[in-house]
mmCIF file of C-alpha atoms in Angstrom:
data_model
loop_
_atom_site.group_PDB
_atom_site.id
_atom_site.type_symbol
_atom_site.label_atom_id
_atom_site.label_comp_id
_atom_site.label_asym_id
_atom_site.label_seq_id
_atom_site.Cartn_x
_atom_site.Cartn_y
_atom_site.Cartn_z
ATOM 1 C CA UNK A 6 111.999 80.920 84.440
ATOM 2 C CA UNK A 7 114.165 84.212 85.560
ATOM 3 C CA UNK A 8 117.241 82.163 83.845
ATOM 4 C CA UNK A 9 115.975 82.271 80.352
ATOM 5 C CA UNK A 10 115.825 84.563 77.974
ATOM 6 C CA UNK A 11 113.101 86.069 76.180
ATOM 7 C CA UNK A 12 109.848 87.358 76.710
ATOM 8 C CA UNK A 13 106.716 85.350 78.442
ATOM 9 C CA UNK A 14 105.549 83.911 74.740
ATOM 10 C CA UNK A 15 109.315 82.987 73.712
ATOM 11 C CA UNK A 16 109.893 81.080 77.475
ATOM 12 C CA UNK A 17 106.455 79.236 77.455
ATOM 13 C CA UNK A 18 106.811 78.468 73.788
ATOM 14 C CA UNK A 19 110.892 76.781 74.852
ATOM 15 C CA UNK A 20 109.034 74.855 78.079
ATOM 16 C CA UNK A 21 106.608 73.812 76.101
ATOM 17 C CA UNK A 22 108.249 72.123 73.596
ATOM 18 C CA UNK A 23 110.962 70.892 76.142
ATOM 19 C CA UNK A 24 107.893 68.404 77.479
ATOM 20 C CA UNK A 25 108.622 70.580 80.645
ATOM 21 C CA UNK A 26 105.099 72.030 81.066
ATOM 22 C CA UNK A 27 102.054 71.307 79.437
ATOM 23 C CA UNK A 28 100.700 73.585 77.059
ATOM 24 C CA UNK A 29 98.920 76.269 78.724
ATOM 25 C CA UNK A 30 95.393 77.384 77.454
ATOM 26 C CA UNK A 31 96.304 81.081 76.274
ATOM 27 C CA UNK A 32 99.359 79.878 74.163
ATOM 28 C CA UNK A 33 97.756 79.815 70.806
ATOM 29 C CA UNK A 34 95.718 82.753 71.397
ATOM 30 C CA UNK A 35 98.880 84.859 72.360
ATOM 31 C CA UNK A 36 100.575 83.556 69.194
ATOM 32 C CA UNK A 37 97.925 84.560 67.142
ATOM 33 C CA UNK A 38 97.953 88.081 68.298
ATOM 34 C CA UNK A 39 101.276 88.447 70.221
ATOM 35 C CA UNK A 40 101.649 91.216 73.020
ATOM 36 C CA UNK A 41 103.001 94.925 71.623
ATOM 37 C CA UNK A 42 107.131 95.015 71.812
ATOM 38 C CA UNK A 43 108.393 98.582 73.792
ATOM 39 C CA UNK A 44 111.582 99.283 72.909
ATOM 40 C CA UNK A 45 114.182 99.083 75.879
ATOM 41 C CA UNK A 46 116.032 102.119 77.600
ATOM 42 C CA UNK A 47 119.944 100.802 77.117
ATOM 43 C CA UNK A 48 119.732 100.387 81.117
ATOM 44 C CA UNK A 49 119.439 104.290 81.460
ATOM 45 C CA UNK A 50 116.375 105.803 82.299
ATOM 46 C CA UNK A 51 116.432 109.033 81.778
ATOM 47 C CA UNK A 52 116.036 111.302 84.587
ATOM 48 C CA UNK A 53 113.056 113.940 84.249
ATOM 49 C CA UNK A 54 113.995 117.474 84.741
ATOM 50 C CA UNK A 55 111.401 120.673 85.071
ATOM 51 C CA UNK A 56 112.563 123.998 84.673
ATOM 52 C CA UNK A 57 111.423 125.010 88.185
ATOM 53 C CA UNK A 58 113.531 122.394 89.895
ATOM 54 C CA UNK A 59 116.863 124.670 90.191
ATOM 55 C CA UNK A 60 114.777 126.877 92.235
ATOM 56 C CA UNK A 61 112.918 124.081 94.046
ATOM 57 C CA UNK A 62 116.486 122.819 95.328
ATOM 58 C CA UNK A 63 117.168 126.423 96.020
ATOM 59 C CA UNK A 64 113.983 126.820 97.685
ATOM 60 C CA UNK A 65 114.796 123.768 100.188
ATOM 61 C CA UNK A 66 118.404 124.774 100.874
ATOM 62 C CA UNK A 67 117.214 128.306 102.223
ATOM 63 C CA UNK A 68 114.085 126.687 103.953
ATOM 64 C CA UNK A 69 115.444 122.931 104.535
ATOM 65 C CA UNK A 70 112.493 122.429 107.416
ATOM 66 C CA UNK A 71 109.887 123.169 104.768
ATOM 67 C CA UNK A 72 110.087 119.760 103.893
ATOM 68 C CA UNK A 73 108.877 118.502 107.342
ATOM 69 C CA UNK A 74 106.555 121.234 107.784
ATOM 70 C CA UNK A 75 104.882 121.456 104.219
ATOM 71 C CA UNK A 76 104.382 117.901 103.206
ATOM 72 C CA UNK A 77 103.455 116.740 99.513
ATOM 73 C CA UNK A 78 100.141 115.210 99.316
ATOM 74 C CA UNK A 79 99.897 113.027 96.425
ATOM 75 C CA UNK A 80 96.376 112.851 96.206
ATOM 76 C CA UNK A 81 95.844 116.567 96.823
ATOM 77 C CA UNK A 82 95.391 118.973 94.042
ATOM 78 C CA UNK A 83 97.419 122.025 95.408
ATOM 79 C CA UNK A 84 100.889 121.787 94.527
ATOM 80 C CA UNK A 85 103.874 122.092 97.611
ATOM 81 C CA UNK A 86 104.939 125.136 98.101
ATOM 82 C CA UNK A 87 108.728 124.582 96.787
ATOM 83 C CA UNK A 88 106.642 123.988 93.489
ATOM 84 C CA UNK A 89 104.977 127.021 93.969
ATOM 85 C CA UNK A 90 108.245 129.058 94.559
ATOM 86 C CA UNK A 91 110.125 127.572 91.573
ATOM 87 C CA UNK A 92 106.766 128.768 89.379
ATOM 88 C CA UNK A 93 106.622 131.954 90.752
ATOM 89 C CA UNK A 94 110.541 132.683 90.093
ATOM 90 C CA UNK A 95 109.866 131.574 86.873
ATOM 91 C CA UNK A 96 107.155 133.537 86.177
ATOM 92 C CA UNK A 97 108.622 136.876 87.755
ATOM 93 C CA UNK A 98 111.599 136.139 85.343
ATOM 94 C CA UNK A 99 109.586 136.100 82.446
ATOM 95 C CA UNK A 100 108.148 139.181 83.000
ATOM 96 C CA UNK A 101 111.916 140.591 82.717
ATOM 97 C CA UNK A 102 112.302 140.321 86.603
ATOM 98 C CA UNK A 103 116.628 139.316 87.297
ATOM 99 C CA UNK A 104 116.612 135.881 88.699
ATOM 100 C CA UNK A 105 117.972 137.650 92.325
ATOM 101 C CA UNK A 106 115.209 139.878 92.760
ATOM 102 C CA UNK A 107 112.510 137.072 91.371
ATOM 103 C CA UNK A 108 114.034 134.960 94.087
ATOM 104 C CA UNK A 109 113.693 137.747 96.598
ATOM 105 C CA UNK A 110 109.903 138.319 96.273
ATOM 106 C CA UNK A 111 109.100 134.717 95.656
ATOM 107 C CA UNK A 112 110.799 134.076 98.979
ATOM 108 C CA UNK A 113 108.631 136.935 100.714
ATOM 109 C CA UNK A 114 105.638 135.892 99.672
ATOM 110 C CA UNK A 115 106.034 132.256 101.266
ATOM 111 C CA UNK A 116 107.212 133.668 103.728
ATOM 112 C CA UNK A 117 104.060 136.151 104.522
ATOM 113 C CA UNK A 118 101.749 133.170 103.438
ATOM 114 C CA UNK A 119 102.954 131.321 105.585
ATOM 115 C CA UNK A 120 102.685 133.958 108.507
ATOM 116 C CA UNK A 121 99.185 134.430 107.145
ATOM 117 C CA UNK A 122 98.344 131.068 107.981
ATOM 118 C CA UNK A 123 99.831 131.224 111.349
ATOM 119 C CA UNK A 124 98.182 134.320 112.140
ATOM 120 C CA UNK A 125 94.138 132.654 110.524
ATOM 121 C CA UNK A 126 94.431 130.013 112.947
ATOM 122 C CA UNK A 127 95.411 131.826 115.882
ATOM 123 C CA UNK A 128 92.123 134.018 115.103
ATOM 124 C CA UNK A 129 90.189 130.843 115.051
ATOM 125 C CA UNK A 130 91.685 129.732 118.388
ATOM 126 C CA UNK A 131 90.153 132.854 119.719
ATOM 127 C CA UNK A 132 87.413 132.855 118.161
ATOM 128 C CA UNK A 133 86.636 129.365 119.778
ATOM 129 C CA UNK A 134 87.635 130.188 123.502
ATOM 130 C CA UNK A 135 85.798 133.219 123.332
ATOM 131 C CA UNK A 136 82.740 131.365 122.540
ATOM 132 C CA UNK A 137 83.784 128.764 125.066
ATOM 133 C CA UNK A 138 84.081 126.106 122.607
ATOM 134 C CA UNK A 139 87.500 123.603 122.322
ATOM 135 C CA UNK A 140 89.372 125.293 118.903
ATOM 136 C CA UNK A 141 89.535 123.425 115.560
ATOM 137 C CA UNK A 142 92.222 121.508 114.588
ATOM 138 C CA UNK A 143 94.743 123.342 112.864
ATOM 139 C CA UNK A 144 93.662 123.585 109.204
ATOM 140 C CA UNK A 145 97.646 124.099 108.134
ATOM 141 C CA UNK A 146 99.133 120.828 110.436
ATOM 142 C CA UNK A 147 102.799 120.023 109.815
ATOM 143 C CA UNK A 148 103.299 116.844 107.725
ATOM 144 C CA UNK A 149 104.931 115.239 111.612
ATOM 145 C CA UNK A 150 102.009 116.464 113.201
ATOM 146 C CA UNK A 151 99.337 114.854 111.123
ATOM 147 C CA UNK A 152 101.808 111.648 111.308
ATOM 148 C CA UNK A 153 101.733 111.561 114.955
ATOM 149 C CA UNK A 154 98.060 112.263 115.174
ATOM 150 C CA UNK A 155 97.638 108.643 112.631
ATOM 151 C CA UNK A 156 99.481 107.166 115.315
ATOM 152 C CA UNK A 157 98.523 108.321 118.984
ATOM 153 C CA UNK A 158 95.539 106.059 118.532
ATOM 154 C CA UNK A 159 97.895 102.852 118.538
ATOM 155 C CA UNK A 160 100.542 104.639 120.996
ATOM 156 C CA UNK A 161 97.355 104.843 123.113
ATOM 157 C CA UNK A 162 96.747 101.014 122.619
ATOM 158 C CA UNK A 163 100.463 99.993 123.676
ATOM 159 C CA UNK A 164 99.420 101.453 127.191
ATOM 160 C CA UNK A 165 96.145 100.243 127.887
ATOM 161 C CA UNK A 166 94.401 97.699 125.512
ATOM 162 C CA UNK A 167 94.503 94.610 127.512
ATOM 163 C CA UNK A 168 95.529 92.331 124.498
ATOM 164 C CA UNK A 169 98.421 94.261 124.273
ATOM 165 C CA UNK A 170 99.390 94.350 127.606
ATOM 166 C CA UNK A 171 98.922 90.588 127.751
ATOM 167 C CA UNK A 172 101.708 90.135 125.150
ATOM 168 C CA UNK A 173 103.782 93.120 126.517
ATOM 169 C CA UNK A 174 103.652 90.398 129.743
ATOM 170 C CA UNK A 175 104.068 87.716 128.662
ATOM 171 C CA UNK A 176 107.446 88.865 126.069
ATOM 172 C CA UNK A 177 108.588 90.465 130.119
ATOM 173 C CA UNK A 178 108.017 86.968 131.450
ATOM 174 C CA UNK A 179 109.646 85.392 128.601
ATOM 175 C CA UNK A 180 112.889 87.383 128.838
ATOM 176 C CA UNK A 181 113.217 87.258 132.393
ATOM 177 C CA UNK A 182 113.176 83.223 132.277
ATOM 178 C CA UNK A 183 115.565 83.619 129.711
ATOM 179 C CA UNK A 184 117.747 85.761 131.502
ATOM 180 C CA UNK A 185 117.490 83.132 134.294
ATOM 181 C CA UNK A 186 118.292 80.336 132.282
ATOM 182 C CA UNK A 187 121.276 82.103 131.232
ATOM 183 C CA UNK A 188 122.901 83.023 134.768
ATOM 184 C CA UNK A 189 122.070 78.970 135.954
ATOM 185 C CA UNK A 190 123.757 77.700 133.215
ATOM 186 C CA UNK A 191 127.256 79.863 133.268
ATOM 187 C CA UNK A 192 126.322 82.606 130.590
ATOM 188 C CA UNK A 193 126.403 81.952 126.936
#
């Protein structure tokens, strides 16, 4: 139906009467109330600006592995720290603060956050040895980190479930036959 036009009502309505399709249950019922019309975007969709995002792209061209390290969570409340850089500039210029210096002090304080961080979990790691105890994972993980530790549990599989290693084999035997078959009869 992708080659006609018209909505879902219009189409049905056209195959319908066509004798190409019988007539579906919900056809009266959608004619008697038809579905809302949205107007259309002329093929444009406008692209959604904030006022911080000058100073996010800023942000990322001064600290380009922050987006690596300080991943957005999209079902976390706390917003990435780019964000908060581009809302602090723009608060610090509000308060009369030059755009260079609000830049300045926004940058230092990520930058001593982040330090701060660094620093909390170090303390915990001695905390925990001192007490003899194995130290807590790292409450402030890089967004790579937390990917690899989602995966280790299936790089761990590739090595030693026994399913897997069955297939593994069997793919090995399957190529070397192959590779036989190949070199028997003359190449390709």
């Amino acid at each position: 139906m992708s080659f006609m036009k018209g909505d879902l009502l219009t189409r049905t309505r056209k195959l319908v009467k066509g004798l190409a399709r019988a007539e579906p249950v919900w056809l009266k019922a959608m004619e008697h109330t038809p579905p809302a019309m949205f107007p259309r975007a002329d093929g444009k969709v406008k692209r959604i600006s904030l006022p911080e995002d000058v100073y996010i792209k800023k942000f990322f061209q001064k600290h380009p592995d922050s987006k690596h390290e300080d991943a957005i969570k999209l079902c976390g409340y706390n917003p990435p720290p780019a964000r908060l850089f581009g809302l602090r500039v723009l608060d610090l210029k509000e308060q009369g603060v030059s755009e260079e210096e609000a830049m300045a002090v926004a940058d230092m304080e990520y930058r001593v956050e982040k330090k701060e961080k660094k620093k909390a979990y170090a303390r915990l790691k001695q905390i925990a040895r001192a007490q003899g105890k194995k130290p807590p994972p790292n409450p402030y993980p890089s967004a790579i980190k937390e990917i690899q530790a989602g995966e280790r549990k299936y790089v761990h599989d590739r090595f030693f479930n026994p399913k897997i290693l069955e297939i593994v084999q069997k793919l090995k035997e399957d190529r070397a036959a192959e590779m036989q078959d190949r070199f028997r009869g003359g190449g390709y």
